[in-house]
Amino acid sequence: MKAIGVSITGCGSSAPTQVMTNDDLSHLVETSDEWIRTRTGIRKRHLATTDSSLSELSAQAGKQAIAMAGLTPGDIDLIILATSTADDLFGSAAKVQHILEADQAVAFDLTAACSGFVFGLITAAQFIRTGVYKNVLVIGADVLSRWVDWSDRTTCVLFGDGAGAVVCQGTTDKDHLLGFAMYSDGKQHDALNLGYGGTDKILKEGLTVNQGTYEPITMKGRDVYRFAVEKVPEVIEKALFNGQLTTDDIDWLILHQANQRIIDAVAKRLKIPSEKVIANLDEYGNTSAASIPLALDEAVRQGKIKPGDIVASSGFGAGLTWGAAIFRWGM
Ligand code: ACO
């Protein structure tokens, strides 16, 4: 039997229509357009309306990706929804399967914060390479506006909502996931959190449980910045090495869209010219698991990324987690 490879054949994205500018934020917290732009590169973010849901945003992105791949929802075998902000703590992937009417697909959530999409893509490839599934939809989606403390200027200026998706297909004549690497470091788990916070509830004498909900996002911004600038170039080089490639082979660099300064520092360290760097965080802010597929989809639809181009993608964030996937787009 011929080896089964992975081909990435479709992409899609969806962002809420409601937009919040830096000036809007300056009426909410003590900040300014100038501070946010110069420190982060962000000008706007799209925020989910009160009647929209993570599942719907995800399904919209997924639908576009399936159409671009020339498939129908009924062709999809597996849906991986990378998110940290599911509508339901039990998972939202099955609801996305239902909205898409992807009746043949098994669906599950994958949580790895801003690394979620890259981890999801690599997970999808394992199912395809083993011959278990042929057509896999990978969605990265987050609605962090639900979990941001809108009175904390150190975090609320950074995040936005959105969804992006790709379709991965099994093929016998090529493997377009060229190399990957993934890491976790739980020692730094408290650098970035959307943690559970409850209070004790006594059920009876000697029997107490803890109940509550999740607390807004907290972040040690400088620590995360330093971690990203050090580890992201390393993990991209490792993924390139695993694929027997060098930085010269990269046509496009798409990093998790957290901060333009991080993107510029990583590109500089890898000696990748700015013309090869895809960035759209000025429009969307940090959309966590959605940011890479959202940027990929825009660049593909703008005709920047063409079939056959080699894309180096890297996600990094809470956990801490980080990973890179080098892939050939399309075909
Ligand atoms: N407006 C105005 N002033 C501000 C704001 C704001 N929105 N936020 C912070 N400040 C102030 C601080 O209070 C501080 O004031 P002080 O000097 O009087 O104490 C000053 O600005 C500098 O603060 P720093 O935190 O040192 O600013 P820095 O240049 O490090 O930028 C930032 C902060 C943008 C958060 C940066 O550290 C960063 O991007 N970190 C990485 C975040 C990231 O990548 N997250 C990705 C993962 S997200 C995920 O996984 C879900």
XYZ file of C-alpha atoms and ligand atoms in Angstrom:
382
model
C 0.000 0.000 0.000
C 1.291 3.468 -0.842
C 1.985 5.825 2.060
C -0.832 8.251 2.738
C 0.097 11.899 2.744
C -1.727 15.080 3.689
C -2.879 17.776 1.330
C -4.376 21.062 2.576
C -7.002 21.884 -0.006
C -9.411 24.453 1.381
C -9.641 27.326 3.829
C -12.283 29.646 5.203
C -12.821 32.233 7.898
C -15.419 34.231 9.698
C -15.244 37.330 11.863
C -18.081 39.108 13.645
C -19.312 42.333 12.026
C -19.189 44.317 15.287
C -15.916 46.284 15.395
C -14.211 47.999 18.318
C -11.468 50.529 17.518
C -8.621 51.633 19.762
C -10.414 54.965 20.210
C -13.518 53.098 21.399
C -11.332 51.375 23.993
C -9.908 54.663 25.202
C -13.412 55.521 26.446
C -13.504 52.296 28.450
C -10.023 52.178 30.048
C -7.075 54.555 30.380
C -5.321 53.878 27.097
C -4.796 55.451 23.702
C -4.727 54.499 20.037
C -1.063 55.505 20.001
C -0.102 53.187 22.919
C -1.963 50.205 21.503
C -0.683 50.677 17.942
C 2.950 51.182 18.858
C 3.097 48.385 21.476
C 1.026 45.802 19.616
C 0.211 46.835 16.016
C -3.517 46.405 16.712
C -5.975 49.034 15.429
C -9.313 47.220 15.701
C -10.839 43.974 16.867
C -14.103 42.238 15.835
C -16.326 41.239 18.745
C -19.050 38.612 18.698
C -22.547 40.083 18.900
C -24.721 38.999 21.792
C -26.798 36.746 19.552
C -23.858 34.984 17.858
C -21.989 31.925 19.083
C -18.619 30.235 18.795
C -20.328 27.298 17.089
C -21.882 29.490 14.386
C -18.656 31.374 13.665
C -16.857 28.031 13.449
C -19.442 26.539 11.110
C -19.277 29.566 8.779
C -15.498 29.220 8.471
C -15.803 25.451 8.060
C -18.433 25.747 5.334
C -16.164 27.993 3.238
C -13.201 25.650 3.666
C -15.246 22.615 2.611
C -16.521 24.469 -0.481
C -13.002 25.577 -1.495
C -11.810 21.965 -1.197
C -14.559 20.957 -3.642
C -16.220 18.731 -1.038
C -19.620 18.639 0.611
C -20.148 18.474 4.400
C -21.161 14.824 3.975
C -17.617 14.031 2.773
C -16.012 15.082 6.068
C -14.885 12.219 8.331
C -13.537 14.193 11.271
C -13.947 17.711 12.667
C -11.356 19.026 15.120
C -12.426 22.274 16.762
C -9.464 24.013 18.394
C -10.858 26.444 20.936
C -10.528 27.607 24.522
C -13.916 29.303 24.516
C -16.449 26.631 23.612
C -20.111 27.566 23.967
C -20.398 24.494 26.163
C -17.696 23.160 28.479
C -18.559 19.658 27.262
C -17.439 20.771 23.804
C -18.870 22.572 20.783
C -17.462 20.458 17.937
C -20.513 18.196 17.767
C -22.789 21.241 17.513
C -20.636 22.525 14.638
C -21.025 19.100 12.981
C -24.797 19.498 13.342
C -24.883 23.058 11.931
C -22.754 21.967 8.971
C -24.870 18.831 8.474
C -21.590 16.891 8.327
C -23.478 13.770 9.329
C -20.633 11.295 8.739
C -18.079 13.190 10.812
C -16.941 12.448 14.329
C -16.192 15.740 16.060
C -14.245 16.768 19.129
C -12.748 19.870 20.732
C -9.024 20.377 21.249
C -7.797 22.925 23.777
C -4.314 24.387 23.438
C -5.041 28.126 23.585
C -3.266 30.070 20.840
C -1.356 26.932 19.748
C -4.679 25.155 19.175
C -4.877 25.471 15.402
C -1.320 24.203 14.795
C -1.846 21.344 17.266
C -5.175 20.559 15.546
C -3.615 20.521 12.083
C -0.871 18.158 13.239
C -3.437 15.925 14.982
C -5.527 15.800 11.800
C -2.453 14.695 9.838
C -1.912 11.711 12.172
C -5.440 10.421 11.499
C -4.922 10.877 7.769
C -1.439 9.322 7.614
C -2.636 6.227 9.454
C -5.406 5.842 6.891
C -8.176 6.155 9.474
C -9.794 9.262 7.967
C -9.580 10.837 4.522
C -11.180 14.273 4.847
C -10.631 16.257 8.036
C -11.911 19.743 8.852
C -9.709 21.644 11.305
C -11.239 24.781 12.793
C -9.541 27.312 15.053
C -12.054 29.587 16.755
C -12.265 31.731 19.854
C -14.577 34.263 21.442
C -12.252 35.676 24.081
C -14.411 38.813 24.419
C -16.550 36.679 26.737
C -13.623 36.181 29.111
C -11.717 39.449 28.974
C -11.864 41.798 31.958
C -13.015 44.910 30.108
C -11.658 47.093 32.921
C -8.108 45.648 32.672
C -6.179 47.704 30.119
C -3.240 45.288 30.150
C -5.326 42.554 28.498
C -8.583 43.940 27.073
C -6.840 45.874 24.294
C -5.291 42.710 22.867
C -8.057 40.269 22.039
C -10.723 39.862 19.364
C -13.090 37.130 18.168
C -13.069 35.018 15.023
C -12.821 31.636 13.357
C -10.717 30.088 10.610
C -10.652 26.623 9.097
C -8.802 24.332 6.710
C -9.651 21.036 5.038
C -6.938 18.347 5.095
C -7.252 15.446 2.664
C -5.444 12.124 2.345
C -3.530 11.507 -0.868
C -1.268 8.695 -2.038
C 1.101 10.708 -4.243
C 2.239 13.584 -2.001
C 2.564 14.731 1.598
C 2.242 18.447 2.014
C 2.654 18.612 5.781
C 6.411 18.900 5.370
C 7.537 19.142 8.974
C 6.237 19.923 12.441
C 7.229 20.257 16.100
C 5.233 20.812 19.283
C 6.153 21.631 22.888
C 4.579 22.304 26.283
C 6.020 23.768 29.469
C 3.621 23.477 32.376
C 6.137 25.102 34.746
C 4.998 28.375 33.230
C 1.303 27.540 33.480
C 0.584 30.699 35.446
C 1.912 33.073 32.744
C -1.430 33.151 30.959
C -4.696 31.942 32.434
C -8.424 31.757 32.011
C -8.690 29.854 35.237
C -11.527 28.308 37.165
C -12.474 30.178 40.303
C -15.112 28.826 42.654
C -16.258 28.930 46.232
C -16.830 26.074 48.637
C -20.351 24.756 49.007
C -21.076 22.501 51.971
C -23.433 19.698 50.917
C -23.453 18.139 54.381
C -21.084 17.863 57.336
C -17.748 16.516 55.975
C -18.841 16.772 52.333
C -17.873 19.978 50.533
C -17.600 20.723 46.833
C -16.370 23.772 45.012
C -18.589 25.571 42.531
C -18.186 28.592 40.321
C -17.166 29.698 36.893
C -14.061 30.836 35.041
C -12.235 34.030 35.968
C -11.257 36.631 33.337
C -7.952 36.317 31.502
C -4.770 37.149 33.388
C -1.395 37.449 31.692
C 2.225 38.156 32.582
C 2.674 40.098 29.349
C 6.440 40.604 29.471
C 7.098 36.938 30.317
C 4.903 35.757 27.433
C 6.633 38.214 25.103
C 10.103 36.946 26.054
C 8.969 33.312 25.778
C 7.522 33.875 22.296
C 10.545 35.690 20.895
C 12.872 32.946 22.177
C 10.857 29.783 21.499
C 9.043 30.523 18.228
C 12.180 30.794 16.043
C 13.490 27.608 17.698
C 10.343 25.592 17.023
C 10.156 26.790 13.407
C 13.788 25.770 12.881
C 13.053 22.384 14.447
C 10.030 21.849 12.170
C 12.102 22.890 9.133
C 14.857 20.483 10.189
C 12.300 17.665 10.559
C 11.149 18.392 7.019
C 14.733 18.663 5.690
C 14.090 22.296 4.776
C 15.747 25.620 5.540
C 14.357 29.119 6.068
C 15.178 29.858 2.399
C 12.439 27.379 1.404
C 9.755 29.410 3.192
C 7.476 31.443 0.906
C 5.242 32.757 3.697
C 5.501 33.085 7.466
C 2.205 33.078 9.378
C 2.628 33.370 13.140
C -0.072 33.469 15.759
C -1.195 37.094 15.590
C -0.439 38.216 19.156
C 1.739 41.251 18.711
C 3.375 42.841 15.640
C 6.571 43.321 17.647
C 6.742 39.564 18.317
C 6.110 38.826 14.624
C 8.826 41.276 13.535
C 11.346 39.971 16.097
C 10.787 36.326 15.069
C 11.039 37.155 11.346
C 14.244 39.105 12.006
C 15.776 36.273 14.012
C 14.949 33.815 11.197
C 16.169 36.332 8.589
C 12.831 36.177 6.773
C 12.130 39.427 4.854
C 8.993 41.359 5.782
C 7.494 40.802 2.281
C 7.105 37.129 3.208
C 5.358 37.813 6.519
C 1.550 37.633 6.663
C -0.068 39.795 9.338
C -3.633 40.982 9.860
C -3.718 41.665 13.593
C -4.180 45.379 12.904
C -7.734 44.464 11.862
C -8.560 41.579 14.232
C -6.267 41.721 17.277
C -5.327 38.428 18.908
C -8.057 35.915 18.014
C -6.220 33.038 19.747
C -6.795 29.689 17.964
C -8.413 31.503 15.014
C -5.556 33.817 14.174
C -3.457 31.580 11.885
C -6.278 30.163 9.718
C -7.908 33.621 9.561
C -4.662 35.126 8.242
C -4.118 32.166 5.895
C -7.615 32.451 4.459
C -7.320 36.185 3.813
C -3.928 35.750 2.120
C -5.183 32.889 -0.060
C -8.315 34.793 -1.114
C -6.225 37.918 -1.847
C -4.137 35.755 -4.202
C -0.972 36.255 -2.132
C -0.539 32.608 -1.148
C -0.726 30.442 -4.268
C -1.000 26.668 -4.704
C 2.432 25.105 -4.174
C 3.732 27.852 -1.863
C 5.425 26.726 1.346
C 3.917 28.241 4.489
C 5.638 28.190 7.887
C 3.034 28.561 10.630
C 3.618 28.776 14.366
C 1.253 29.076 17.307
C 2.197 29.902 20.902
C 0.369 30.721 24.057
C -1.154 29.546 27.300
C 0.004 26.296 28.800
C 2.583 27.328 27.936
C 2.379 25.597 24.566
C 4.049 26.257 21.234
C 4.332 24.501 17.904
C 5.097 24.905 14.228
C 3.769 23.284 11.073
C 5.439 23.745 7.687
C 3.079 22.932 4.831
C 2.695 23.314 1.108
C -0.574 25.125 0.389
C -3.208 23.668 -1.923
C -2.981 21.124 -4.758
N -2.652 51.458 27.610
C -1.776 52.307 28.192
N -0.816 51.881 29.046
C -0.749 50.572 29.306
C -1.656 49.638 28.739
C -2.628 50.142 27.860
N -3.532 49.335 27.257
N -1.335 48.400 29.190
C -0.278 48.536 29.996
N 0.064 49.850 30.088
C 1.159 50.449 30.854
C 1.581 49.583 32.003
O 0.760 49.820 33.127
C 2.997 50.050 32.212
O 2.974 51.247 32.928
P 4.107 51.569 34.028
O 5.400 51.589 33.261
O 3.678 52.890 34.573
O 4.055 50.430 35.006
C 3.476 50.363 30.791
O 2.303 50.542 30.013
C 4.331 49.265 30.181
O 3.699 47.996 30.397
P 4.323 46.653 29.866
O 3.466 45.516 30.295
O 5.765 46.606 30.216
O 4.200 46.879 28.277
P 4.835 46.036 27.136
O 5.644 46.899 26.266
O 5.454 44.748 27.637
O 3.551 45.636 26.264
C 2.103 43.744 25.916
C 2.528 44.855 26.876
C 1.585 44.394 24.663
C 1.003 42.941 26.597
C 3.316 42.830 25.603
O 3.971 42.468 26.793
C 2.919 41.578 24.872
O 2.497 41.607 23.731
N 3.076 40.407 25.513
C 2.779 39.137 24.864
C 1.331 38.837 24.880
C 1.074 37.620 24.016
O 1.816 37.342 23.101
N 0.076 36.836 24.284
C -0.048 35.672 23.370
C -0.662 34.600 23.912
S -2.376 34.896 24.135
C -3.072 33.361 24.426
O -2.432 32.343 24.483
C -4.545 33.341 24.710
